[in-house]
CSV table of C-alpha atoms in Angstrom, one decimal:
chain,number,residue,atom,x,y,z
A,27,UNK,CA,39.1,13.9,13.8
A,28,UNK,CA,40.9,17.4,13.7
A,29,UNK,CA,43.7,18.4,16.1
A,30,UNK,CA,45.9,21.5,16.2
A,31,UNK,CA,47.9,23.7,18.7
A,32,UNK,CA,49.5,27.0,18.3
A,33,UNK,CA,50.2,30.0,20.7
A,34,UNK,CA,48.7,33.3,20.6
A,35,UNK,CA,51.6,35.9,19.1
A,36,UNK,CA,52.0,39.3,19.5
A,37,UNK,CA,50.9,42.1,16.5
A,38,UNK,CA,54.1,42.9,15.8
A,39,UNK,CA,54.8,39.6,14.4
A,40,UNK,CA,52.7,40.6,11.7
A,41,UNK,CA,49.7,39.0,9.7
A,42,UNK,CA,51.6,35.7,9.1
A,43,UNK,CA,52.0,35.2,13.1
A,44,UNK,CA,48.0,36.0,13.4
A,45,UNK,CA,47.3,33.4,11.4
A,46,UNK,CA,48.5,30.4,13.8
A,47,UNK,CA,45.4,31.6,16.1
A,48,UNK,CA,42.3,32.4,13.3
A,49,UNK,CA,42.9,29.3,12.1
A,50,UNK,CA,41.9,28.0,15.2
A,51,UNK,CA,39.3,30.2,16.3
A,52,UNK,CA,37.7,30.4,12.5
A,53,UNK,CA,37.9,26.7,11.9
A,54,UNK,CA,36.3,25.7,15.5
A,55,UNK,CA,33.3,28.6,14.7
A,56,UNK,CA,32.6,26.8,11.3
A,57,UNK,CA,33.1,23.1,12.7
A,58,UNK,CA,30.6,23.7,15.5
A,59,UNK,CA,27.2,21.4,15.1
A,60,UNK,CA,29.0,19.3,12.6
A,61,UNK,CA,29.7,15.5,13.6
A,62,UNK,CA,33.5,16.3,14.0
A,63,UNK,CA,35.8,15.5,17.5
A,64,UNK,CA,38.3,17.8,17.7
A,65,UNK,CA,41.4,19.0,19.8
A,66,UNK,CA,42.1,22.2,18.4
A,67,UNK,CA,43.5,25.1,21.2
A,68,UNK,CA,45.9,28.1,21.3
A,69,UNK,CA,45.9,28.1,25.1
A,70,UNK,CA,49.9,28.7,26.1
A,71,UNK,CA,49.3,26.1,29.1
A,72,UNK,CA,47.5,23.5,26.4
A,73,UNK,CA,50.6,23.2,24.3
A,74,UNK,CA,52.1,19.6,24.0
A,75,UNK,CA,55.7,18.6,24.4
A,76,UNK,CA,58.0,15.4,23.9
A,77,UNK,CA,56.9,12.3,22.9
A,78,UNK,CA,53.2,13.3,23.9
A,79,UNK,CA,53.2,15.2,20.7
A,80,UNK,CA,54.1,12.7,18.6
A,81,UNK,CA,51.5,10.6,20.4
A,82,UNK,CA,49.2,13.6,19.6
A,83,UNK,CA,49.4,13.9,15.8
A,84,UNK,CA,49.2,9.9,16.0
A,85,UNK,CA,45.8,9.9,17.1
A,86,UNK,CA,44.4,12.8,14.7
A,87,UNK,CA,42.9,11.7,11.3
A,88,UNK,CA,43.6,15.6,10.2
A,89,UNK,CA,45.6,18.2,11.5
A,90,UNK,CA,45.3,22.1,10.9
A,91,UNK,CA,48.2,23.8,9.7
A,92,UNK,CA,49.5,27.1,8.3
A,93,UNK,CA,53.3,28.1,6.9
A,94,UNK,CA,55.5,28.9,9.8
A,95,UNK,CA,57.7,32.0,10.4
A,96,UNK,CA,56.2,35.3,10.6
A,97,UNK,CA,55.6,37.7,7.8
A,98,UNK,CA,57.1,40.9,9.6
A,99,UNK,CA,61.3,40.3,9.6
A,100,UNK,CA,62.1,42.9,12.4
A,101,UNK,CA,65.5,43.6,11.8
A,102,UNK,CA,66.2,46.9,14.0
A,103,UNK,CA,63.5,46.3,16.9
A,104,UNK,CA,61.2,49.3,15.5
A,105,UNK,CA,58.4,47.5,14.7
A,106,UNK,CA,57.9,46.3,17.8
A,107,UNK,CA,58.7,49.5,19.7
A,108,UNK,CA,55.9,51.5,17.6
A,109,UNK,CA,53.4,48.6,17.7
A,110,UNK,CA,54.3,48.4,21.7
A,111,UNK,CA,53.8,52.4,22.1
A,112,UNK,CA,50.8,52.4,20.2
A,113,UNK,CA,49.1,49.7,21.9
A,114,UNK,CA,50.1,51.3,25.2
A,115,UNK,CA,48.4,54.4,24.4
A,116,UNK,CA,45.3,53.1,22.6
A,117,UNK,CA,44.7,49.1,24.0
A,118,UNK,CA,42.0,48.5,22.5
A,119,UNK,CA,42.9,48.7,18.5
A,120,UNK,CA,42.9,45.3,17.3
A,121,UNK,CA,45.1,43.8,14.5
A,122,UNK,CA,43.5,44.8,11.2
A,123,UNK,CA,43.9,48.7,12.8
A,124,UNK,CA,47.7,47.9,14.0
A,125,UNK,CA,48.4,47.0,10.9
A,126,UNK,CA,46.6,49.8,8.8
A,127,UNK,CA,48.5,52.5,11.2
A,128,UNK,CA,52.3,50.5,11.1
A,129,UNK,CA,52.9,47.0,10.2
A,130,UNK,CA,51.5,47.5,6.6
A,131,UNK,CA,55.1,49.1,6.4
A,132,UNK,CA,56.7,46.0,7.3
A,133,UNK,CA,54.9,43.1,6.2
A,134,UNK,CA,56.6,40.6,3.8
A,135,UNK,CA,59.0,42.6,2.8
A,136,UNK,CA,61.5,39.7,4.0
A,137,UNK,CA,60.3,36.3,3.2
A,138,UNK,CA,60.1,34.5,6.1
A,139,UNK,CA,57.6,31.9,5.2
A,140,UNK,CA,58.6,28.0,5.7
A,141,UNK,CA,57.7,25.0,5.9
A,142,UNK,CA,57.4,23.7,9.4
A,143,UNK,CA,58.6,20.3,11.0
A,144,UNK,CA,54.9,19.2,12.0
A,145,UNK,CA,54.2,19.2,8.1
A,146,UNK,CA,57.0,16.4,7.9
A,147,UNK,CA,55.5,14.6,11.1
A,148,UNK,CA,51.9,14.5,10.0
A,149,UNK,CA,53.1,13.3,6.3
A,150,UNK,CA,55.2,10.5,8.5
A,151,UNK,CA,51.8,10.0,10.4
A,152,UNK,CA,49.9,9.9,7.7
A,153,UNK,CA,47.4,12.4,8.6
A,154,UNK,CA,45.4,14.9,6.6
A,155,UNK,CA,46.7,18.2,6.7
A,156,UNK,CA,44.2,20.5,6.6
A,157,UNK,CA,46.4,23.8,5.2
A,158,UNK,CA,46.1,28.0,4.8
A,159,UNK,CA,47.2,28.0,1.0
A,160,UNK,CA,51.0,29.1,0.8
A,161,UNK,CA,54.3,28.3,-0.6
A,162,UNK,CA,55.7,25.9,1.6
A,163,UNK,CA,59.6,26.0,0.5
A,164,UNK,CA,58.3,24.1,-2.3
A,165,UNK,CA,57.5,21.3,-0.6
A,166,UNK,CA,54.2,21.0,-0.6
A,167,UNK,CA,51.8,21.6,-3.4
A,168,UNK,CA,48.1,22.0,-3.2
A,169,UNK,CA,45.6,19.6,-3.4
A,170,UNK,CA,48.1,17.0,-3.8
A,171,UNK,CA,50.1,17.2,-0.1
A,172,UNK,CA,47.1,19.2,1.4
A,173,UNK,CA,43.4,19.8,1.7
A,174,UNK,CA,43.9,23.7,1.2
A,175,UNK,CA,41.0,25.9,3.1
A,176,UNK,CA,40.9,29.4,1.4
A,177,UNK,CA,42.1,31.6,4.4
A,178,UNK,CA,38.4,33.7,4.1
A,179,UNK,CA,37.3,29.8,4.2
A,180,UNK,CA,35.2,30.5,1.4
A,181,UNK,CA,35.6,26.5,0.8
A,182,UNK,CA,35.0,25.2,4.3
A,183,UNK,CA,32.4,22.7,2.9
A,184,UNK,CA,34.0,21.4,0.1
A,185,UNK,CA,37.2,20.7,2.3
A,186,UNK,CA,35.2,19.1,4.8
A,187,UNK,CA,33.4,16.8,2.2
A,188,UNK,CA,36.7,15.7,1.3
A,189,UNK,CA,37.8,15.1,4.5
A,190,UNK,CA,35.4,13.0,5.2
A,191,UNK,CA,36.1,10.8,2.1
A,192,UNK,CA,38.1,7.8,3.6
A,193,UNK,CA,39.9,7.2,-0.4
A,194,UNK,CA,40.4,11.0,-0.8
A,195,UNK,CA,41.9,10.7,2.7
A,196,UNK,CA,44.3,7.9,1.7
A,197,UNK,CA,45.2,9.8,-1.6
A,198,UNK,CA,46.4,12.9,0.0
A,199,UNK,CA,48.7,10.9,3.0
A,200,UNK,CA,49.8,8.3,0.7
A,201,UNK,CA,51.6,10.9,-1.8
A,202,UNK,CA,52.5,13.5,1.0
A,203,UNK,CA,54.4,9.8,3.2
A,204,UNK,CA,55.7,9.0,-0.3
A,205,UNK,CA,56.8,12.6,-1.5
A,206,UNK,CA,58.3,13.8,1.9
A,207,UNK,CA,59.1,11.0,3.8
A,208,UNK,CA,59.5,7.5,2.1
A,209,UNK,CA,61.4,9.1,-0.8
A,210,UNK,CA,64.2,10.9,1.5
A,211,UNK,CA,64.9,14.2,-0.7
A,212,UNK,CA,64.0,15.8,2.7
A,213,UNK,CA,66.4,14.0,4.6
A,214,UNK,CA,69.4,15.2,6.7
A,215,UNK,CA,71.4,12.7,5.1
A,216,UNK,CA,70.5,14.4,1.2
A,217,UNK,CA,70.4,17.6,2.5
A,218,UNK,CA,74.2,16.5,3.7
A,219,UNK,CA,75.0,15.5,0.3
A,220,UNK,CA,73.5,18.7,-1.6
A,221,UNK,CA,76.1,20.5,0.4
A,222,UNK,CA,78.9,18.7,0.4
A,223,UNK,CA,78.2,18.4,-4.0
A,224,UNK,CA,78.0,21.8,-3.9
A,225,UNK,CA,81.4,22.5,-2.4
A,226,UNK,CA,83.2,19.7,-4.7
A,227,UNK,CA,81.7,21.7,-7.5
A,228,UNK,CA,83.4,24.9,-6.0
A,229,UNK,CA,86.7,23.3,-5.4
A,230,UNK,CA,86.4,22.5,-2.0
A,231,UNK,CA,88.2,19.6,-1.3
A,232,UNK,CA,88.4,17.1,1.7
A,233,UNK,CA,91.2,17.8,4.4
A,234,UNK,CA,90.1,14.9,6.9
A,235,UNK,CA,92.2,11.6,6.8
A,236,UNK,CA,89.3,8.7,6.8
A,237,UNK,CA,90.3,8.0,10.5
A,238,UNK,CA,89.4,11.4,11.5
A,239,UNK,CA,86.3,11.5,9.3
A,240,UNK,CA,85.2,8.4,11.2
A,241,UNK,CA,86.6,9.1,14.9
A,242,UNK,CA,84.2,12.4,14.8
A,243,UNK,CA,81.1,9.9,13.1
A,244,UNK,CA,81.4,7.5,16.1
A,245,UNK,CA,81.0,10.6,18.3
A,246,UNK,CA,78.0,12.1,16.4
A,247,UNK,CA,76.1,9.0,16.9
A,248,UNK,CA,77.5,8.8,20.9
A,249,UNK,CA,75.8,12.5,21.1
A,250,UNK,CA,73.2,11.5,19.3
A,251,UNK,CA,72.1,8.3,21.8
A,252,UNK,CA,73.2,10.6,24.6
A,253,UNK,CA,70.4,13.4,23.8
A,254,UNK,CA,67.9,10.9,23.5
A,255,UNK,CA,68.7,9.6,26.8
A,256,UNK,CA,68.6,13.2,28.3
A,257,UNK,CA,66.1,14.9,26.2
A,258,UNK,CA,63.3,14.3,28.7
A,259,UNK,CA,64.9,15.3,32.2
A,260,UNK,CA,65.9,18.2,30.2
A,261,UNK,CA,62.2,19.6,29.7
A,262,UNK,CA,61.4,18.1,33.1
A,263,UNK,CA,64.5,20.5,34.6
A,264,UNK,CA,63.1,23.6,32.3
A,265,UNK,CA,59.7,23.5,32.9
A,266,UNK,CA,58.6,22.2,36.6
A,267,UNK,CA,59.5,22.9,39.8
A,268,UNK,CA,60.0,20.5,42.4
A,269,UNK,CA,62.4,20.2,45.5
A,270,UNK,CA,66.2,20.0,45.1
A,271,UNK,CA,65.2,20.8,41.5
A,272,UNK,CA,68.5,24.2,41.5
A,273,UNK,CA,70.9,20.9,42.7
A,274,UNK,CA,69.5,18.1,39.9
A,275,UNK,CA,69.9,21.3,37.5
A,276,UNK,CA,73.7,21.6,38.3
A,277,UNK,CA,74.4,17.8,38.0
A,278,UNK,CA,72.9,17.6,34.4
A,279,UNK,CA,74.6,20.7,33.6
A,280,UNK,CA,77.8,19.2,34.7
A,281,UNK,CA,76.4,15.9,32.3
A,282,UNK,CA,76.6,18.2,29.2
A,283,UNK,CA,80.0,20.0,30.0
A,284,UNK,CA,81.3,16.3,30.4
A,285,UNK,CA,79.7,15.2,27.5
A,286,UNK,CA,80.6,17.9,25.6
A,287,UNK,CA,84.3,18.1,26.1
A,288,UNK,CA,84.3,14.4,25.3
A,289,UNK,CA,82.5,15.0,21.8
């Protein structure tokens, strides 16, 4: 019914980055005796990659979410350092007291709040996103993209007794697919366009001949077909080990420089 994996980050990240966890841990508290199947976990070694993650969101009817980024923008390394000394000296503060005694310096004083690629992949899905209210780039609106659950989750019940409506269900996926999916304003292809507008309307003109303009298209889409091909060796050669894996490593390496210097 619900799914949902994020990763455990450290204080210095700020409140934003705590966020990816309580949902997690808050929602699973509140959902526990209630006729719900859920994957939710923020266990590093439970995280899903590839095409297993697609295959992931697929299978969920909703999907908890929050706004990505962090809400501490850590320009000069400090606020790591202090939060690092401090928790060195006294271990067991938790975050609310880390934050009190240094990050309340710090937080959201540089937006650094987005929208995240999974919103666009459960829209695409069509599964229930379950949010933390935010601003979303703009993107999405409350209520209308999202269930939003209030982050004290003050309206756990309510959300949940929408949820389990099937037509309120196929209200909110069928105007987040048509809003951020079918209609293409979130494209790479308009995003593309926006930009190259904007630097007609600044007087930027073209200096590619059409053969050169398509001579580097054919070898966008020959990069393109090639990382599909190679995208899965290349989290197989990351992430396990195996024998001979140092001498596969330096042939796919050698792939890319080829490829590369073709492109």
């Amino acid at each position: 019914d619900v799914g949902y994996r994020a990763r455990r980050l450290p204080y210095w990240m700020g409140r934003g980055s705590q966020e990816k966890h309580e949902i997690a841990d808050r929602f699973l508290a509140h959902a526990d005796g209630l006729d719900l199947r859920v994957d939710i976990d923020t266990r590093e070694e439970r995280r899903i990659y590839g095409d297993a993650w697609y295959d992931f969101v697929a299978d969920c009817r909703g999907m908890l979410g929050v706004e990505a980024g962090t809400s501490v923008f850590d320009l000069d390394d400090s606020a790591r350092t202090r939060v690092d000394a401090l928790l060195a000296e006294k271990p067991e503060l938790d975050f609310d007291a880390v934050e009190t005694r240094i990050l309340h310096e710090y937080e959201d004083r540089i937006p650094y709040r987005t929208v995240s690629p999974r919103h666009f992949e459960a829209a695409a899905f069509r599964v229930v996103q379950i949010l933390f209210p935010g601003h979303y780039s703009g993107v999405l609106e409350r209520d209308v993209h999202y269930l939003v659950l209030e982050k004290d989750f003050s309206n756990f019940d309510d959300v949940m007794a929408r949820f389990a409506d099937p037509e309120e269900r196929r209200r909110i996926t069928d105007r987040a697919y048509v809003d951020l999916i079918e209609s293409g304003r979130w494209s790479y292809a308009e995003f593309v366009r926006a930009f190259d507008d904007h630097l007609s309307e600044l007087g930027v003109g073209t200096s590619l001949s059409e053969r050169e303009r398509h001579a580097i298209a054919r070898r966008l889409r020959r990069g393109a077909r090639l990382g599909r091909v190679i995208a899965h060796p290349r989290w197989f050669l990351r992430n396990l080990s195996f024998p001979g894996r140092e001498l596969v490593a330096r042939g796919y390496r050698s792939l890319r420089r080829a490829s590369d210097a073709r492109a």
